[in-house]
mmCIF file of C-alpha atoms in Angstrom:
data_model
loop_
_atom_site.group_PDB
_atom_site.id
_atom_site.type_symbol
_atom_site.label_atom_id
_atom_site.label_comp_id
_atom_site.label_asym_id
_atom_site.label_seq_id
_atom_site.Cartn_x
_atom_site.Cartn_y
_atom_site.Cartn_z
ATOM 1 C CA ASP O 1 5.724 16.260 -8.845
ATOM 2 C CA ARG O 2 6.783 13.099 -10.704
ATOM 3 C CA GLN O 3 6.162 14.861 -14.031
ATOM 4 C CA PHE O 4 8.462 17.701 -12.877
ATOM 5 C CA GLU O 5 5.594 20.179 -12.790
ATOM 6 C CA GLN O 6 5.296 22.703 -9.964
ATOM 7 C CA THR O 7 2.761 21.638 -7.354
ATOM 8 C CA PRO O 8 0.047 23.989 -6.058
ATOM 9 C CA ILE O 9 -0.311 25.101 -2.439
ATOM 10 C CA GLY O 10 -0.804 22.184 -0.054
ATOM 11 C CA VAL O 11 0.230 19.447 -2.496
ATOM 12 C CA PRO O 12 3.437 17.543 -1.604
ATOM 13 C CA GLY O 13 6.348 17.594 -4.027
ATOM 14 C CA GLU O 14 10.130 17.296 -4.145
ATOM 15 C CA LEU O 15 12.123 20.334 -3.027
ATOM 16 C CA CYS O 16 14.443 21.472 -5.854
ATOM 17 C CA LEU O 17 16.999 24.263 -5.432
ATOM 18 C CA GLY O 18 18.357 26.602 -8.113
ATOM 19 C CA GLY O 19 19.940 29.984 -8.612
ATOM 20 C CA VAL O 20 23.405 31.557 -8.782
ATOM 21 C CA GLY O 21 24.521 30.011 -5.487
ATOM 22 C CA LEU O 22 23.965 26.455 -6.634
ATOM 23 C CA ALA O 23 26.935 24.066 -6.587
ATOM 24 C CA ARG O 24 28.292 22.694 -9.860
ATOM 25 C CA GLY O 25 27.947 19.071 -8.804
ATOM 26 C CA TYR O 26 29.508 16.310 -6.741
ATOM 27 C CA HIS O 27 33.305 16.017 -6.667
ATOM 28 C CA ASP O 28 34.439 13.058 -8.789
ATOM 29 C CA ARG O 29 30.881 11.670 -8.919
ATOM 30 C CA SER O 30 29.630 12.349 -12.439
ATOM 31 C CA ASP O 31 26.917 9.692 -12.121
ATOM 32 C CA LEU O 32 25.457 11.264 -8.971
ATOM 33 C CA THR O 33 25.790 14.746 -10.476
ATOM 34 C CA ALA O 34 23.774 13.698 -13.527
ATOM 35 C CA GLU O 35 21.103 12.193 -11.293
ATOM 36 C CA LYS O 36 20.725 15.097 -8.865
ATOM 37 C CA PHE O 37 21.657 18.198 -10.938
ATOM 38 C CA VAL O 38 19.050 18.383 -13.697
ATOM 39 C CA PRO O 39 18.156 21.044 -16.316
ATOM 40 C CA ASP O 40 16.035 23.862 -14.884
ATOM 41 C CA PRO O 41 12.850 24.062 -17.004
ATOM 42 C CA PHE O 42 11.780 27.264 -15.220
ATOM 43 C CA SER O 43 14.906 29.305 -16.003
ATOM 44 C CA ARG O 44 15.647 31.292 -19.166
ATOM 45 C CA LYS O 45 19.375 31.093 -18.486
ATOM 46 C CA ARG O 46 21.177 28.656 -20.721
ATOM 47 C CA GLY O 47 22.591 25.673 -18.861
ATOM 48 C CA ALA O 48 20.736 26.480 -15.633
ATOM 49 C CA ARG O 49 20.397 23.552 -13.268
ATOM 50 C CA LEU O 50 18.153 22.473 -10.399
ATOM 51 C CA TYR O 51 19.348 20.351 -7.505
ATOM 52 C CA ARG O 52 16.951 17.593 -6.474
ATOM 53 C CA THR O 53 17.230 17.459 -2.668
ATOM 54 C CA GLY O 54 15.101 14.338 -2.142
ATOM 55 C CA ASP O 55 13.097 16.213 0.507
ATOM 56 C CA LEU O 56 9.297 16.010 0.400
ATOM 57 C CA VAL O 57 7.748 19.415 1.126
ATOM 58 C CA ARG O 58 4.657 21.472 0.411
ATOM 59 C CA TRP O 59 3.844 25.166 0.218
ATOM 60 C CA LEU O 60 1.670 26.584 2.976
ATOM 61 C CA PRO O 61 -0.797 29.417 2.281
ATOM 62 C CA SER O 62 1.511 31.632 4.389
ATOM 63 C CA GLY O 63 4.297 31.187 1.833
ATOM 64 C CA GLU O 64 6.380 28.905 4.019
ATOM 65 C CA LEU O 65 7.660 25.462 3.025
ATOM 66 C CA GLU O 66 6.711 22.593 5.309
ATOM 67 C CA PHE O 67 9.087 19.609 5.451
ATOM 68 C CA LEU O 68 7.186 16.296 5.269
ATOM 69 C CA GLY O 69 9.961 13.718 5.028
ATOM 70 C CA ARG O 70 12.350 12.104 2.593
ATOM 71 C CA LEU O 71 11.505 10.756 -0.852
ATOM 72 C CA ASP O 72 13.724 7.790 -0.133
ATOM 73 C CA HIS O 73 10.951 6.845 2.281
ATOM 74 C CA GLN O 74 8.853 5.857 -0.732
ATOM 75 C CA VAL O 75 7.613 2.300 -0.457
ATOM 76 C CA LYS O 76 5.681 -0.040 -2.705
ATOM 77 C CA ILE O 77 2.982 -2.246 -1.219
ATOM 78 C CA ARG O 78 0.886 -4.569 -3.401
ATOM 79 C CA GLY O 79 1.641 -2.519 -6.506
ATOM 80 C CA ASN O 80 0.901 0.887 -4.962
ATOM 81 C CA ARG O 81 3.724 3.415 -4.579
ATOM 82 C CA ILE O 82 3.311 5.188 -1.249
ATOM 83 C CA GLU O 83 4.908 8.317 0.203
ATOM 84 C CA LEU O 84 5.282 7.713 3.931
ATOM 85 C CA GLY O 85 5.658 11.468 4.430
ATOM 86 C CA GLU O 86 2.150 12.095 3.108
ATOM 87 C CA ILE O 87 0.685 9.652 5.617
ATOM 88 C CA GLU O 88 2.713 11.181 8.436
ATOM 89 C CA ALA O 89 1.511 14.653 7.498
ATOM 90 C CA ALA O 90 -2.109 13.508 7.602
ATOM 91 C CA LEU O 91 -1.502 11.726 10.919
ATOM 92 C CA VAL O 92 -0.084 14.752 12.764
ATOM 93 C CA GLU O 93 -2.885 16.966 11.431
ATOM 94 C CA GLN O 94 -5.239 15.161 13.796
ATOM 95 C CA GLU O 95 -6.032 17.241 16.836
ATOM 96 C CA LYS O 96 -4.908 14.768 19.513
ATOM 97 C CA VAL O 97 -1.679 13.652 17.778
ATOM 98 C CA ARG O 98 1.488 15.568 18.684
ATOM 99 C CA GLU O 99 4.040 13.559 16.671
ATOM 100 C CA GLY O 100 3.835 10.716 14.215
ATOM 101 C CA ALA O 101 5.891 8.398 12.038
ATOM 102 C CA VAL O 102 4.916 5.696 9.558
ATOM 103 C CA THR O 103 6.941 2.724 8.407
ATOM 104 C CA VAL O 104 6.478 -0.631 6.664
ATOM 105 C CA PHE O 105 6.615 -3.904 8.561
ATOM 106 C CA GLU O 106 6.965 -7.264 6.831
ATOM 107 C CA ASP O 107 5.839 -10.327 8.768
ATOM 108 C CA SER O 108 7.247 -13.845 8.543
ATOM 109 C CA ALA O 109 4.810 -14.711 5.752
ATOM 110 C CA GLY O 110 6.097 -11.845 3.611
ATOM 111 C CA ASN O 111 3.003 -9.675 4.042
ATOM 112 C CA LYS O 112 3.781 -5.967 4.140
ATOM 113 C CA ARG O 113 1.667 -3.603 6.196
ATOM 114 C CA LEU O 114 1.813 0.064 7.107
ATOM 115 C CA VAL O 115 2.435 0.777 10.789
ATOM 116 C CA ALA O 116 1.727 4.201 12.298
ATOM 117 C CA TYR O 117 3.535 5.318 15.459
ATOM 118 C CA TYR O 118 2.139 8.313 17.279
ATOM 119 C CA VAL O 119 2.656 10.426 20.392
ATOM 120 C CA SER O 120 -0.650 11.711 21.718
ATOM 121 C CA VAL O 121 -1.081 15.188 23.202
ATOM 122 C CA ASP O 122 -1.942 13.896 26.673
ATOM 123 C CA GLY O 123 -0.011 10.619 26.495
ATOM 124 C CA THR O 124 -3.101 8.393 26.466
ATOM 125 C CA PRO O 125 -4.041 5.891 23.720
ATOM 126 C CA LEU O 126 -6.388 7.144 21.005
ATOM 127 C CA ASP O 127 -9.256 5.180 19.511
ATOM 128 C CA GLU O 128 -7.835 3.300 16.506
ATOM 129 C CA GLY O 129 -11.197 3.309 14.761
ATOM 130 C CA ASP O 130 -11.350 7.100 14.941
ATOM 131 C CA LEU O 131 -7.739 7.425 13.764
ATOM 132 C CA ARG O 132 -8.379 5.094 10.832
ATOM 133 C CA ALA O 133 -11.661 6.792 9.889
ATOM 134 C CA ASP O 134 -10.043 10.242 9.905
ATOM 135 C CA LEU O 135 -7.151 9.092 7.714
ATOM 136 C CA LYS O 136 -9.596 7.441 5.288
ATOM 137 C CA ARG O 137 -11.192 10.853 4.741
ATOM 138 C CA ARG O 138 -7.786 12.290 3.808
ATOM 139 C CA LEU O 139 -6.014 9.396 2.070
ATOM 140 C CA PRO O 140 -6.729 6.536 -0.345
ATOM 141 C CA ASP O 141 -7.549 3.226 1.350
ATOM 142 C CA TYR O 142 -4.202 1.664 0.433
ATOM 143 C CA MET O 143 -2.377 4.455 2.328
ATOM 144 C CA VAL O 144 -4.253 3.954 5.616
ATOM 145 C CA PRO O 145 -2.083 2.110 8.196
ATOM 146 C CA SER O 146 -3.399 -1.208 9.460
ATOM 147 C CA VAL O 147 -1.560 -0.973 12.801
ATOM 148 C CA PHE O 148 -1.337 1.987 15.218
ATOM 149 C CA MET O 149 1.131 2.089 18.100
ATOM 150 C CA LEU O 150 1.268 4.639 20.923
ATOM 151 C CA LEU O 151 4.773 5.729 21.986
ATOM 152 C CA GLU O 152 5.874 8.029 24.802
ATOM 153 C CA SER O 153 8.240 9.689 22.315
ATOM 154 C CA LEU O 154 9.664 9.010 18.866
ATOM 155 C CA PRO O 155 13.280 7.760 18.767
ATOM 156 C CA LEU O 156 15.557 10.400 17.223
ATOM 157 C CA THR O 157 18.980 10.426 15.611
ATOM 158 C CA GLN O 158 21.745 12.774 16.726
ATOM 159 C CA SER O 159 20.612 15.204 14.022
ATOM 160 C CA GLY O 160 17.085 15.287 15.465
ATOM 161 C CA LYS O 161 15.398 13.213 12.764
ATOM 162 C CA VAL O 162 13.199 10.200 13.442
ATOM 163 C CA ASN O 163 15.316 7.084 13.848
ATOM 164 C CA ARG O 164 13.166 4.628 11.918
ATOM 165 C CA LYS O 165 15.485 1.709 12.658
ATOM 166 C CA SER O 166 14.756 2.143 16.368
ATOM 167 C CA LEU O 167 10.967 2.035 16.006
ATOM 168 C CA PRO O 168 9.649 -1.074 17.808
ATOM 169 C CA ALA O 169 8.261 -3.997 15.837
ATOM 170 C CA PRO O 170 4.459 -4.020 16.004
ATOM 171 C CA GLU O 171 2.529 -6.720 17.784
ATOM 172 C CA ILE O 172 0.442 -8.472 15.143
ATOM 173 C CA VAL O 173 -2.694 -8.824 17.219
ATOM 174 C CA ARG O 174 -6.309 -7.894 16.787
ATOM 175 C CA PRO O 175 -6.377 -4.069 16.773
ATOM 176 C CA GLN O 176 -8.434 -2.064 19.205
ATOM 177 C CA LEU O 177 -11.914 -2.024 17.702
ATOM 178 C CA LYS O 178 -15.179 -0.673 18.992
ATOM 179 C CA THR O 179 -16.688 -4.075 18.171
ATOM 180 C CA GLN O 180 -16.602 -6.598 21.021
ATOM 181 C CA TYR O 181 -14.752 -9.823 20.261
ATOM 182 C CA VAL O 182 -17.081 -12.738 19.441
ATOM 183 C CA HIS O 183 -15.913 -16.355 18.958
ATOM 184 C CA PRO O 184 -16.974 -18.334 15.861
ATOM 185 C CA ARG O 185 -20.275 -20.085 16.540
ATOM 186 C CA ASN O 186 -20.405 -22.701 13.789
ATOM 187 C CA GLU O 187 -18.230 -24.527 11.271
ATOM 188 C CA LYS O 188 -18.676 -21.922 8.527
ATOM 189 C CA GLU O 189 -17.591 -19.063 10.780
ATOM 190 C CA GLN O 190 -14.635 -21.084 12.102
ATOM 191 C CA THR O 191 -13.446 -21.800 8.549
ATOM 192 C CA MET O 192 -13.750 -18.133 7.625
ATOM 193 C CA VAL O 193 -11.926 -17.073 10.800
ATOM 194 C CA ASP O 194 -9.026 -19.387 9.905
ATOM 195 C CA VAL O 195 -8.895 -17.889 6.392
ATOM 196 C CA TRP O 196 -8.895 -14.297 7.676
ATOM 197 C CA LYS O 197 -6.222 -15.031 10.274
ATOM 198 C CA SER O 198 -3.891 -16.545 7.688
ATOM 199 C CA ILE O 199 -4.390 -13.738 5.141
ATOM 200 C CA LEU O 200 -4.287 -10.828 7.616
ATOM 201 C CA GLY O 201 -1.529 -12.339 9.736
ATOM 202 C CA LEU O 202 -3.530 -11.969 12.965
ATOM 203 C CA GLU O 203 -3.688 -14.333 15.907
ATOM 204 C CA GLN O 204 -7.284 -13.465 16.757
ATOM 205 C CA VAL O 205 -10.280 -12.437 14.636
ATOM 206 C CA GLY O 206 -13.857 -12.023 15.848
ATOM 207 C CA VAL O 207 -16.860 -12.854 13.690
ATOM 208 C CA ASN O 208 -18.175 -9.280 14.029
ATOM 209 C CA ASP O 209 -14.845 -7.606 13.192
ATOM 210 C CA ASN O 210 -14.831 -5.448 10.076
ATOM 211 C CA PHE O 211 -12.442 -6.747 7.390
ATOM 212 C CA PHE O 212 -11.172 -3.288 6.441
ATOM 213 C CA GLU O 213 -10.738 -2.151 10.040
ATOM 214 C CA LEU O 214 -8.494 -5.180 10.538
ATOM 215 C CA GLY O 215 -6.182 -3.883 7.819
ATOM 216 C CA GLY O 216 -7.794 -5.565 4.825
ATOM 217 C CA ASP O 217 -7.894 -3.997 1.386
ATOM 218 C CA SER O 218 -9.209 -4.769 -2.094
ATOM 219 C CA ILE O 219 -6.252 -6.953 -3.061
ATOM 220 C CA LEU O 220 -6.353 -8.938 0.173
ATOM 221 C CA SER O 221 -10.082 -9.421 -0.372
ATOM 222 C CA ILE O 222 -9.285 -11.366 -3.566
ATOM 223 C CA GLN O 223 -7.038 -13.667 -1.520
ATOM 224 C CA ILE O 224 -9.843 -14.089 1.024
ATOM 225 C CA VAL O 225 -12.246 -15.154 -1.740
ATOM 226 C CA THR O 226 -9.747 -17.576 -3.278
ATOM 227 C CA ARG O 227 -8.814 -19.178 0.047
ATOM 228 C CA ALA O 228 -12.460 -19.427 1.139
ATOM 229 C CA ASN O 229 -13.442 -21.148 -2.115
ATOM 230 C CA GLN O 230 -10.563 -23.602 -1.671
ATOM 231 C CA ALA O 231 -11.897 -24.335 1.821
ATOM 232 C CA GLY O 232 -15.342 -25.098 0.390
ATOM 233 C CA LEU O 233 -17.080 -21.764 1.075
ATOM 234 C CA GLY O 234 -18.298 -20.129 -2.129
ATOM 235 C CA ILE O 235 -18.136 -16.316 -1.990
ATOM 236 C CA GLN O 236 -17.493 -13.655 -4.606
ATOM 237 C CA PRO O 237 -15.320 -10.510 -4.411
ATOM 238 C CA ARG O 238 -18.354 -8.241 -4.132
ATOM 239 C CA HIS O 239 -19.517 -10.145 -1.054
ATOM 240 C CA VAL O 240 -16.474 -8.960 0.922
ATOM 241 C CA PHE O 241 -17.463 -5.335 0.273
ATOM 242 C CA GLN O 242 -21.182 -5.854 0.824
ATOM 243 C CA HIS O 243 -20.782 -8.073 3.910
ATOM 244 C CA GLN O 244 -17.654 -6.909 5.711
ATOM 245 C CA THR O 245 -17.800 -9.237 8.725
ATOM 246 C CA ILE O 246 -17.442 -13.002 9.002
ATOM 247 C CA ALA O 247 -20.916 -13.314 10.525
ATOM 248 C CA GLU O 248 -22.424 -11.611 7.459
ATOM 249 C CA LEU O 249 -20.222 -13.447 4.961
ATOM 250 C CA ALA O 250 -21.158 -16.815 6.420
ATOM 251 C CA THR O 251 -24.840 -16.156 5.685
ATOM 252 C CA VAL O 252 -24.227 -15.532 1.957
ATOM 253 C CA SER O 253 -21.545 -18.176 1.368
ATOM 254 C CA GLU O 254 -22.509 -21.354 -0.451
ATOM 255 C CA GLN O 255 -21.075 -24.805 0.064
ATOM 256 C CA VAL O 256 -18.696 -25.627 -2.782
ATOM 257 C CA ARG O 257 -18.263 -29.239 -3.864
ATOM 258 C CA GLN O 258 -14.592 -30.130 -3.803
ATOM 259 C CA SER O 259 -13.614 -31.669 -7.149
ATOM 260 C CA ALA O 260 -10.977 -34.386 -7.459
ATOM 261 C CA GLU O 261 -8.206 -34.501 -10.047
ATOM 262 C CA GLN O 262 -9.422 -36.296 -13.191
ATOM 263 C CA GLY O 263 -6.007 -37.670 -14.097
ATOM 264 C CA PRO O 264 -4.343 -37.823 -17.535
ATOM 265 C CA VAL O 265 -6.562 -37.336 -20.598
ATOM 266 C CA GLU O 266 -5.693 -38.992 -23.905
ATOM 267 C CA GLY O 267 -7.115 -38.818 -27.416
ATOM 268 C CA VAL O 268 -7.547 -36.508 -30.404
ATOM 269 C CA VAL O 269 -8.626 -32.915 -29.729
ATOM 270 C CA GLN O 270 -10.087 -30.706 -32.452
ATOM 271 C CA ALA O 271 -7.982 -27.656 -33.316
ATOM 272 C CA SER O 272 -9.446 -24.328 -32.226
ATOM 273 C CA PRO O 273 -10.291 -21.637 -34.835
ATOM 274 C CA ILE O 274 -7.174 -19.604 -34.010
ATOM 275 C CA GLN O 275 -5.019 -22.738 -34.349
ATOM 276 C CA ASN O 276 -6.531 -23.490 -37.767
ATOM 277 C CA TRP O 277 -5.862 -19.895 -38.839
ATOM 278 C CA PHE O 278 -2.266 -20.178 -37.647
ATOM 279 C CA PHE O 279 -1.477 -23.219 -39.766
ATOM 280 C CA GLU O 280 -3.195 -21.657 -42.784
ATOM 281 C CA GLN O 281 -0.519 -18.919 -42.813
ATOM 282 C CA GLN O 282 2.202 -21.338 -43.979
ATOM 283 C CA LEU O 283 4.838 -19.512 -41.913
ATOM 284 C CA PRO O 284 8.487 -20.383 -42.671
ATOM 285 C CA ASP O 285 9.174 -20.860 -38.915
ATOM 286 C CA ALA O 286 5.896 -22.219 -37.617
ATOM 287 C CA HIS O 287 7.343 -22.872 -34.185
ATOM 288 C CA HIS O 288 7.809 -19.159 -33.536
ATOM 289 C CA PHE O 289 5.118 -16.480 -33.589
ATOM 290 C CA ASN O 290 5.007 -12.954 -32.143
ATOM 291 C CA LEU O 291 2.074 -10.609 -31.700
ATOM 292 C CA SER O 292 3.135 -7.094 -30.798
ATOM 293 C CA VAL O 293 1.199 -3.912 -30.055
ATOM 294 C CA MET O 294 2.299 -0.442 -28.924
ATOM 295 C CA LEU O 295 0.456 1.188 -26.024
ATOM 296 C CA GLN O 296 0.826 4.715 -24.725
#
């Protein structure tokens, strides 16, 4: 794992190779050798090394190693580091999925979203709600793809690996939901629809669509709240979790009075207690002050 501890059965980790047959390093690449050939903490032999392959694998109960993907397929979305191989492994574990691949798509607004490509067993589209619900039982919310695309087959390289560069760009449209599409019925719902469309990057949003089934998450919910308040609809972060559709949110939102800029303010302002304390210190360089703390 990332702490270089051996992972138990079923838990993904990096495949590292060691033993007497291991190479000494890369020819004329001391920097790459130092990065990939590391001390072997599990060997009693002095100077023993492990080679970090960059392959993501896991032990099976049968004693076999299952290849899940490459560690260079790690991505970072909204502060969360994600292993695409872990998502792919969970995707192909579903009964009706024969093959699967996951990648990151960035739209014109700079929003990154996980896109899952799958080949079904019988070639027919699968219910996205069921796919998403099954993955939510196996993975954290931030690792659940927001877009699912059915392919006849996955594009492959000459070596037989998935050619991620050849995966088609997803259509940023309202995903297939069990909920029937319903137009906004009043001004509040229309305002909220416009906010959701801009944040989620979708061309169409129904008032009964679930925020999280549309690809929303906890961080995007904060943007929804901020944008809604700016538009004059007062909601709080907890409302997005308690009322996950626009129709429900509209009933709990309050009209916010839009305040105007007050303009420049002049006059004497009393010093705050911490400012008074600062000037009482009689520091030799009063224009410069550092406060430092060590955290572990």
